[in-house]
PDB file of C-alpha atoms in Angstrom:
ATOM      1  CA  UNK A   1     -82.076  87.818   9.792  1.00 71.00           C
ATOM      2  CA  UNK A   2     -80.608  86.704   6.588  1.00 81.00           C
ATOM      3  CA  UNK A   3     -76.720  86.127   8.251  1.00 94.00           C
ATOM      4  CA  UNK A   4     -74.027  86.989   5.521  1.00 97.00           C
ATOM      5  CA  UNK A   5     -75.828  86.688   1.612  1.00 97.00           C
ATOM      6  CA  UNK A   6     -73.604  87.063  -1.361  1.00 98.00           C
ATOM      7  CA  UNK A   7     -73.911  87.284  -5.203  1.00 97.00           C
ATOM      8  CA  UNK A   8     -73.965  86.159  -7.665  1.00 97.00           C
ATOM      9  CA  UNK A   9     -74.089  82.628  -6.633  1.00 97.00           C
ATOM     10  CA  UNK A  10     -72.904  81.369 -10.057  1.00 97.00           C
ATOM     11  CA  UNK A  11     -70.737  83.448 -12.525  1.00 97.00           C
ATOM     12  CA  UNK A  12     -68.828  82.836 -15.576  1.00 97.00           C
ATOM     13  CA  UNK A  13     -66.259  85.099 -17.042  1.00 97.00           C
ATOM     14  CA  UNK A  14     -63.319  84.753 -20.298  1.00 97.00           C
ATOM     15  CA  UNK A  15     -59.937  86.091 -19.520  1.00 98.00           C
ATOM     16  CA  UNK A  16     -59.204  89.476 -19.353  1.00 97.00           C
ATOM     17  CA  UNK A  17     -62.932  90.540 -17.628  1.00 97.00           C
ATOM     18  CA  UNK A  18     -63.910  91.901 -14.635  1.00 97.00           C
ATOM     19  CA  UNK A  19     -66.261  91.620 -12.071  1.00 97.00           C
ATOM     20  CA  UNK A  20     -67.481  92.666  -8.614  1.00 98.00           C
ATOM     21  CA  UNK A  21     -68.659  90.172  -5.792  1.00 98.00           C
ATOM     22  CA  UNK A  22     -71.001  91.247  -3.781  1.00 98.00           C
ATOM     23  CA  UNK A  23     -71.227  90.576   0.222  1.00 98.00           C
ATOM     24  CA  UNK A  24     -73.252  92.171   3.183  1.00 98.00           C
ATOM     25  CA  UNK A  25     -74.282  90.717   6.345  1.00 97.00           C
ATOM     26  CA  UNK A  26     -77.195  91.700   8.885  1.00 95.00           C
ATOM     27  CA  UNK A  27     -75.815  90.527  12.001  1.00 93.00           C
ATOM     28  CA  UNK A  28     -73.988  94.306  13.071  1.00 92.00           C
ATOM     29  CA  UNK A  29     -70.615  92.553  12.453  1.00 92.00           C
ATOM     30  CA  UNK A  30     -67.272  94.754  12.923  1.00 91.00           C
ATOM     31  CA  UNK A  31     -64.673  92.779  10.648  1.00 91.00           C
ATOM     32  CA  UNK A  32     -65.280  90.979   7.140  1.00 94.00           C
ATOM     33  CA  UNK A  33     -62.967  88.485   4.970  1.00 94.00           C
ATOM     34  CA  UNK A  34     -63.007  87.044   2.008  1.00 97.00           C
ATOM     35  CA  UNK A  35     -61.251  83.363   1.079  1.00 97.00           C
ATOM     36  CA  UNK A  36     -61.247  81.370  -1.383  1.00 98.00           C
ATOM     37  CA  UNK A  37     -61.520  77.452  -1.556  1.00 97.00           C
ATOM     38  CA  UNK A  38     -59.752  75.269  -4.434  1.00 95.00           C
ATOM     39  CA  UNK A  39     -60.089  71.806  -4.132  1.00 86.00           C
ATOM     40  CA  UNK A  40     -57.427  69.986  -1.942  1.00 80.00           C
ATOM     41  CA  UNK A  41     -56.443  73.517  -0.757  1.00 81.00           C
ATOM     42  CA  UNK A  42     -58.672  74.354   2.461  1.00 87.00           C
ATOM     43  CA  UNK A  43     -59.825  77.933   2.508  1.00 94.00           C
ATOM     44  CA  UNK A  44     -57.040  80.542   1.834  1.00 94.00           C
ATOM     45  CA  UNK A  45     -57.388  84.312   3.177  1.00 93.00           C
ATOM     46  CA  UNK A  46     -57.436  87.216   0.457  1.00 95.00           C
ATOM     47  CA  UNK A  47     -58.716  90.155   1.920  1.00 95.00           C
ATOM     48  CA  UNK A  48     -60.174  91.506   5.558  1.00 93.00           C
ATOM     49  CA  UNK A  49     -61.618  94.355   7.175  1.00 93.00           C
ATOM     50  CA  UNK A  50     -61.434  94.515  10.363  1.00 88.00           C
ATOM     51  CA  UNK A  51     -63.738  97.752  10.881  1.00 88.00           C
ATOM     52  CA  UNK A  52     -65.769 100.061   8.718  1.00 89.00           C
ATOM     53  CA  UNK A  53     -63.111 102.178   6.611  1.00 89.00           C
ATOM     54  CA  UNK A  54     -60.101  99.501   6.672  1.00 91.00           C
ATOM     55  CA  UNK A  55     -58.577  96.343   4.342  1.00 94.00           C
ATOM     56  CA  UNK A  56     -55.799  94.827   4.978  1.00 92.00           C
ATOM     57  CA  UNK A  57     -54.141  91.804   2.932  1.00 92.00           C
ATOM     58  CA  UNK A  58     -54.162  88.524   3.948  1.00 90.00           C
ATOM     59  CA  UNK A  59     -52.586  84.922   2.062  1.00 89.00           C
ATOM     60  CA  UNK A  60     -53.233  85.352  -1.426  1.00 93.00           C
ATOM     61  CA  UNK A  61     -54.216  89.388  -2.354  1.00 95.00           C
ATOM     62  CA  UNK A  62     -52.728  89.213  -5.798  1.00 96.00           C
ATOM     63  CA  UNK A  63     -54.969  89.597  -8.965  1.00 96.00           C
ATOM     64  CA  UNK A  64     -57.722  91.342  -6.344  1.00 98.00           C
ATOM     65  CA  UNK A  65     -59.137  94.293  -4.582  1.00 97.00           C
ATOM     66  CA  UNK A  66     -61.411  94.704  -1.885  1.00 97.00           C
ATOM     67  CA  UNK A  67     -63.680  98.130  -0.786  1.00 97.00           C
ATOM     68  CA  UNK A  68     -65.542  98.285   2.482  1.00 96.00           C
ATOM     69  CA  UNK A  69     -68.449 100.224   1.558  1.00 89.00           C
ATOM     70  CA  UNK A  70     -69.985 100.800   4.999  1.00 95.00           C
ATOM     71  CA  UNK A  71     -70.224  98.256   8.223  1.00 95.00           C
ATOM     72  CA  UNK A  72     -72.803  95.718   6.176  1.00 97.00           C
ATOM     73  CA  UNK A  73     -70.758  95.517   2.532  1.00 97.00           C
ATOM     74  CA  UNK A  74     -67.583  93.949   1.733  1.00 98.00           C
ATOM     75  CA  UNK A  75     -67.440  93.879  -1.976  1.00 98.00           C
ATOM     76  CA  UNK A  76     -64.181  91.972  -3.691  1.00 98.00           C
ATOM     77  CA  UNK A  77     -63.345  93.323  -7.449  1.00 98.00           C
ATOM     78  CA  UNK A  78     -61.418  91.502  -9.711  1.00 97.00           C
ATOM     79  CA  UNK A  79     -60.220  93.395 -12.692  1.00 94.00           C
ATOM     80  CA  UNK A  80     -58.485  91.629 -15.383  1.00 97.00           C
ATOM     81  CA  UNK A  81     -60.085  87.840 -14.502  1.00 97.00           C
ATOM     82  CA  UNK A  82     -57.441  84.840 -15.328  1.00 97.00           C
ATOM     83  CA  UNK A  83     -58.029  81.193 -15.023  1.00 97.00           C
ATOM     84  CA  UNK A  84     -56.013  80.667 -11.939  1.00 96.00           C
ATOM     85  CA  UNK A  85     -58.970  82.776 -10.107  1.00 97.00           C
ATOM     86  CA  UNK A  86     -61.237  80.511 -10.676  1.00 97.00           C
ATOM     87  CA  UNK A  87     -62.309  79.245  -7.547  1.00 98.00           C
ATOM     88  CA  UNK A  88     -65.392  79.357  -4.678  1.00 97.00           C
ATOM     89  CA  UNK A  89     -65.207  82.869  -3.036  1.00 98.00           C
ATOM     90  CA  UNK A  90     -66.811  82.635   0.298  1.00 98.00           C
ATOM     91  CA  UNK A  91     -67.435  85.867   2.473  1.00 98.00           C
ATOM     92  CA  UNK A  92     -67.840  85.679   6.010  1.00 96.00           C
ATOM     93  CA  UNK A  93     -67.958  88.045   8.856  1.00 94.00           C
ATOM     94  CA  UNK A  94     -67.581  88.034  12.912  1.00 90.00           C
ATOM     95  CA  UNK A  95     -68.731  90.402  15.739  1.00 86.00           C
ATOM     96  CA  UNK A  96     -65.329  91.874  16.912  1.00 74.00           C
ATOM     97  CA  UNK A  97     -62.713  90.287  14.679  1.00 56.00           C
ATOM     98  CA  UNK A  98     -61.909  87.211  17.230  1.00 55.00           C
ATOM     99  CA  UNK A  99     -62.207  88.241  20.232  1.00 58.00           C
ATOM    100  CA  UNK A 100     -63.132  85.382  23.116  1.00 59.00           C
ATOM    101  CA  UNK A 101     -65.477  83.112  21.667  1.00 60.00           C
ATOM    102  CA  UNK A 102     -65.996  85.335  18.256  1.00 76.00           C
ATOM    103  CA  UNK A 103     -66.244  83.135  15.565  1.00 85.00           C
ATOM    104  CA  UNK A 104     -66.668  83.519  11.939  1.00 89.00           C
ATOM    105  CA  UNK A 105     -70.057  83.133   9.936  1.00 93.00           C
ATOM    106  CA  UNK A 106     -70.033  82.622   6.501  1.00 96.00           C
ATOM    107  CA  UNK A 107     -71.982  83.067   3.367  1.00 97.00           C
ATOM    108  CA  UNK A 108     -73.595  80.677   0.792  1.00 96.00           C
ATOM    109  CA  UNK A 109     -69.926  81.351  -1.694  1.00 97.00           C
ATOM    110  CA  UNK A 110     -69.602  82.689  -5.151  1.00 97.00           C
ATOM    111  CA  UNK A 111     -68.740  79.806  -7.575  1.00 97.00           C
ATOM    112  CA  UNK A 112     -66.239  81.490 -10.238  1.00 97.00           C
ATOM    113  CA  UNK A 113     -65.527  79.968 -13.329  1.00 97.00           C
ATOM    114  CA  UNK A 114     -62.285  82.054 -15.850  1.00 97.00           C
ATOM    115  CA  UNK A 115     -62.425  80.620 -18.909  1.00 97.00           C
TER     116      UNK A 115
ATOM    117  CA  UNK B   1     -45.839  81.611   8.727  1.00 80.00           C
ATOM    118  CA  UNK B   2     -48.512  79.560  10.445  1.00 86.00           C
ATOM    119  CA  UNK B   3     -49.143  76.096   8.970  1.00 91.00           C
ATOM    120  CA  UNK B   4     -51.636  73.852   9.964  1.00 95.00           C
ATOM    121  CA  UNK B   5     -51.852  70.346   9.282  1.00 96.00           C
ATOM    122  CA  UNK B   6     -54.831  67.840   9.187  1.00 97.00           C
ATOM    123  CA  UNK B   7     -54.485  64.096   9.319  1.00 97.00           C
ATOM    124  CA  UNK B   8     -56.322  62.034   7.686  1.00 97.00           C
ATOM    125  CA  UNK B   9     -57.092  63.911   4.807  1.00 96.00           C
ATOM    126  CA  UNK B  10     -59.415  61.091   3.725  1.00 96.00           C
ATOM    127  CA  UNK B  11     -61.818  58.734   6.119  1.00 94.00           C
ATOM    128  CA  UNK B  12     -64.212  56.268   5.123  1.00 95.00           C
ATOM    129  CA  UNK B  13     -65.390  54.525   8.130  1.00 92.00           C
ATOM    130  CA  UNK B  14     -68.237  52.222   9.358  1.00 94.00           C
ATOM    131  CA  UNK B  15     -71.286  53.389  11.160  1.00 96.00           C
ATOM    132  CA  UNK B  16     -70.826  52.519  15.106  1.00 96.00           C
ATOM    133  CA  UNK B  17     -67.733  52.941  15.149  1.00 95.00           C
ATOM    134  CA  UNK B  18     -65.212  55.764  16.946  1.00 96.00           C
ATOM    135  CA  UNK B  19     -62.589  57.419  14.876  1.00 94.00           C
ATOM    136  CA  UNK B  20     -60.477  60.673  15.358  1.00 97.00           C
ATOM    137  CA  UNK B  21     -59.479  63.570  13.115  1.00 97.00           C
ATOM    138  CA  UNK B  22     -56.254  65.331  14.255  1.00 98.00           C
ATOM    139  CA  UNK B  23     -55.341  68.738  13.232  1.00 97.00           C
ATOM    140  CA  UNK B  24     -51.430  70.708  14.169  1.00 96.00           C
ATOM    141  CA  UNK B  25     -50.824  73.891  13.739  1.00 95.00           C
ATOM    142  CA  UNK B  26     -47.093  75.459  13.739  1.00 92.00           C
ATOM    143  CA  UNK B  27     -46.868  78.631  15.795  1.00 85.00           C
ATOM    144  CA  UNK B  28     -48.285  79.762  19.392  1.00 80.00           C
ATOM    145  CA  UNK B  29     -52.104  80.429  18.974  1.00 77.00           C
ATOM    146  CA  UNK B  30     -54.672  80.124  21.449  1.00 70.00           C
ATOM    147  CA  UNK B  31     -57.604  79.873  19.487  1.00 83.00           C
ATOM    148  CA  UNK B  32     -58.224  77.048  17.443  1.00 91.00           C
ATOM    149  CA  UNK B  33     -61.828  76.253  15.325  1.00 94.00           C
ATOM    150  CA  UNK B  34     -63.611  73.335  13.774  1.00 97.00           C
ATOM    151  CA  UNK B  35     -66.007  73.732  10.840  1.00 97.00           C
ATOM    152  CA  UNK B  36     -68.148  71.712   8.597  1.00 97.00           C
ATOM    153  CA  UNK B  37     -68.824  71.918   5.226  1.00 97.00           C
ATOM    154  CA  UNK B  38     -71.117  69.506   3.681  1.00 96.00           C
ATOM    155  CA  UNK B  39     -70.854  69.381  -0.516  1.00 92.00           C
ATOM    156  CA  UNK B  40     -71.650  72.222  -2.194  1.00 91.00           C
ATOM    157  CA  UNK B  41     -72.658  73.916   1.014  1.00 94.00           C
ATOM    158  CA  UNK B  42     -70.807  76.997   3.067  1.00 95.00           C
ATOM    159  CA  UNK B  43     -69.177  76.544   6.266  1.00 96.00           C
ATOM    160  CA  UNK B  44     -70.886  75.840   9.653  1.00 95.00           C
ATOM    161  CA  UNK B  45     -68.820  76.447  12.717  1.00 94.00           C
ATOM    162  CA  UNK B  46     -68.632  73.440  15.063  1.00 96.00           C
ATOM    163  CA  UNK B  47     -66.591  74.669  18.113  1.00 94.00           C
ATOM    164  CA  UNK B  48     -64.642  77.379  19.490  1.00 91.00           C
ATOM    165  CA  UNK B  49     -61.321  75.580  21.574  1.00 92.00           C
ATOM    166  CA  UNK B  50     -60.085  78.635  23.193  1.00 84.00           C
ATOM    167  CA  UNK B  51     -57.658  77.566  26.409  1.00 80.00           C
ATOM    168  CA  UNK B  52     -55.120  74.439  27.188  1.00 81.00           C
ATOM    169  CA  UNK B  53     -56.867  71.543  27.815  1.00 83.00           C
ATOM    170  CA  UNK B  54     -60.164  73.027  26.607  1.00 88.00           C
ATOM    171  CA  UNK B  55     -62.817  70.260  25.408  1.00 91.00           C
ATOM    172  CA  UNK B  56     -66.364  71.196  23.838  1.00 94.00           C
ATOM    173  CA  UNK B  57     -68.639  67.977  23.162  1.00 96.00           C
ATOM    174  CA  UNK B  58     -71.940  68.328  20.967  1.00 95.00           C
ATOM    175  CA  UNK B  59     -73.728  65.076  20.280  1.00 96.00           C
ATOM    176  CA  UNK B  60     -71.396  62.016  18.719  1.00 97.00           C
ATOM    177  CA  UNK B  61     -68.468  64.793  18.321  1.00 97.00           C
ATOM    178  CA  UNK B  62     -66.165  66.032  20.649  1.00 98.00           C
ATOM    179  CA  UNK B  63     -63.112  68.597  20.307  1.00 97.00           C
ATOM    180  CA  UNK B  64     -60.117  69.008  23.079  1.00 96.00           C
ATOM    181  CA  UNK B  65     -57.179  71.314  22.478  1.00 94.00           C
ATOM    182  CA  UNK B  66     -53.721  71.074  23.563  1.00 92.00           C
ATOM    183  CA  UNK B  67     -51.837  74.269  23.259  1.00 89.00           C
ATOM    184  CA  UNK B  68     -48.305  73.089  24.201  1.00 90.00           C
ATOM    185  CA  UNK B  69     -48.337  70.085  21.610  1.00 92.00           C
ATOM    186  CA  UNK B  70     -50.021  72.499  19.248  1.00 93.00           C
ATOM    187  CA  UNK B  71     -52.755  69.434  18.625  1.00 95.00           C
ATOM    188  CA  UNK B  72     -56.125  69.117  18.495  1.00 96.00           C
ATOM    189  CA  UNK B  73     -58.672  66.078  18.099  1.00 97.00           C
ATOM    190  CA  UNK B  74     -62.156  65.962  16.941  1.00 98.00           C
ATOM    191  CA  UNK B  75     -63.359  62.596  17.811  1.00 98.00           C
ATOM    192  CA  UNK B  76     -66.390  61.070  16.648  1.00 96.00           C
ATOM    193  CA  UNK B  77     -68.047  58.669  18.583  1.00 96.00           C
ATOM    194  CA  UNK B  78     -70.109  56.037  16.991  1.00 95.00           C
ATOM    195  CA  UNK B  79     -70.534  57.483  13.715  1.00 94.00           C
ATOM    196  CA  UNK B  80     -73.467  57.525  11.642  1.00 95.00           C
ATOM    197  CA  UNK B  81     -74.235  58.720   8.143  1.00 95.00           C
ATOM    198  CA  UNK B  82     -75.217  62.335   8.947  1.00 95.00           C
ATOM    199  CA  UNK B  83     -71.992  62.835  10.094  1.00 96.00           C
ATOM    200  CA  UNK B  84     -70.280  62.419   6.783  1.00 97.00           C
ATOM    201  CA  UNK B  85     -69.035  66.154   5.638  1.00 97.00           C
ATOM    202  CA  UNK B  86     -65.705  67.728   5.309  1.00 96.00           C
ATOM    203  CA  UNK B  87     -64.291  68.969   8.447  1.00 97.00           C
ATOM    204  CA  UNK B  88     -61.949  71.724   8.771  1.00 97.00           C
ATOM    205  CA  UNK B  89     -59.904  73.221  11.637  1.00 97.00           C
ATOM    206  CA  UNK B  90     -58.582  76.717  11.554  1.00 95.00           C
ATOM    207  CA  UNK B  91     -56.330  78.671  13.456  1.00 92.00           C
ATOM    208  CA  UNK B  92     -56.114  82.610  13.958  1.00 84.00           C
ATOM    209  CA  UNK B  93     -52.376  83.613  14.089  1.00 66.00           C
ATOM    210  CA  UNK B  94     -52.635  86.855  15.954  1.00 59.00           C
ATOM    211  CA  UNK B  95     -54.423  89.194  17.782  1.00 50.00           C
ATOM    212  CA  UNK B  96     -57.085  91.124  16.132  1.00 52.00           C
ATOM    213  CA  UNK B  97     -59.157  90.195  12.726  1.00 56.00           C
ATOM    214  CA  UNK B  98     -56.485  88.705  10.607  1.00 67.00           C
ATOM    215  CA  UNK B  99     -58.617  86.468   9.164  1.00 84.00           C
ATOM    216  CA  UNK B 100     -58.089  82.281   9.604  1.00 89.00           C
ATOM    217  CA  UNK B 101     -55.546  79.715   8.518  1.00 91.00           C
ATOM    218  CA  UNK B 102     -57.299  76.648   7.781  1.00 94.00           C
ATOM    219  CA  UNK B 103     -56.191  73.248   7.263  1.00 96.00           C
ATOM    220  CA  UNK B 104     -57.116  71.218   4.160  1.00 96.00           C
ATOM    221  CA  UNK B 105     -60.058  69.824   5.249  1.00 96.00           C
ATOM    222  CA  UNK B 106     -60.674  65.660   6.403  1.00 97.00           C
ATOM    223  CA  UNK B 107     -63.739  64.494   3.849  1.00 96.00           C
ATOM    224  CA  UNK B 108     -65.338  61.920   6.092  1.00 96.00           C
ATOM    225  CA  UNK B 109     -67.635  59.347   4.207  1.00 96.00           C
ATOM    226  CA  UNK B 110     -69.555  57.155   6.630  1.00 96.00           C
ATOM    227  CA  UNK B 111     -70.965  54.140   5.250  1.00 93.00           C
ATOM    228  CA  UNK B 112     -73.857  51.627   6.524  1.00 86.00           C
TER     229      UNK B 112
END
């Protein structure tokens, strides 16, 4: 039971490229998110799914886009990279989308570098 | 929009002693999380807060929640090094998986 895995774990791209990250858990979870973390920011919300065949935006969807690909992958695409995306990108997924005690389990993060 | 605030954003503190991290949030939510994130590392979840007056203790660290005052404490009792880590709290805003508002994080340093 490997939880929520994503790759690449490191990646470094110039302005103007794209690039998929990559995110499936093993734990049967319903809803996905992706955030990213900049220092002195917390994490910030880009994209969720809360089942199999749904995305919906959340704080900061701009420059991204997000495709469910069935219940274990929740892939995040950017497609014309900038600086100001550079970030960690941390995945995470819980069992019904916070309901009662849900909580949300999250993966080892993608550190993005735009140069 | 939901805004949640930590305080302190910064702790360094002695090992022994008691300290508390408070975290407010701006609009009605009934569901309130602490994580940890130690350098480098992903996020661990700490405790789910889910009711008024709710309090979940797990070793030196204890959570309450206070739904009226929007407000609540992690306290750490008698801290020692393992403890230091960046906590966060995080709030959902609504009903069904819209994802989490988190705070900016309190990077604790504990020192001998």
């Amino acid at each position: 039971n490997a939880g929520v895995t994503q790759t690449p774990k490191f990646q470094v791209l110039k302005t103007g490229q794209s690039m998929t990250l990559q995110c499936a858990q093993d734990m049967n979870h319903n809803s996905m998110y992706w955030y990213r973390q900049d220092p002195g920011m917390g994490l910030r919300l880009i994209y969720y799914s809360a089942s199999e065949g749904t995305t919906d935006k959340g704080e900061v969807p701009n420059g991204y886009n997000v495709s469910r690909l069935n219940k274990r992958e929740f892939s995040l695409r950017l497609e014309s990279a900038a600086p100001s995306q550079t970030s960690v990108y941390f995945c995470a997924s819980s069992l019904q989308g916070f309901s009662m005690s849900d909580t949300q389990y999250f993966g080892p993060g993608t550190r993005l570098t735009v140069l | 929009e939901l805004k949640v605030e930590q305080n302190p954003l910064f702790l360094s503190m002695q090992e022994g002693k008691n300290y508390t991290i408070y975290c407010n949030y701006s609009t009605t939510s009934d569901r309130l999380y602490w994580y940890r994130q130690d350098p480098g590392k992903s996020l661990e979840s700490l405790f789910v807060l889910l009711s008024n007056g709710a309090v979940k203790q797990e070793g030196r660290l204890m959570a309450s929640l206070d739904t009226k005052a929007r407000l609540s404490t992690l306290h750490i009792t008698a801290a020692v090094h393992d403890l230091s880590a960046t906590y966060f709290c995080a709030v959902v805003s609504g009903g069904g998986a819209d994802g989490l508002t988190f705070g900016k994080g309190t990077h604790l340093i504990i020192q001998p």
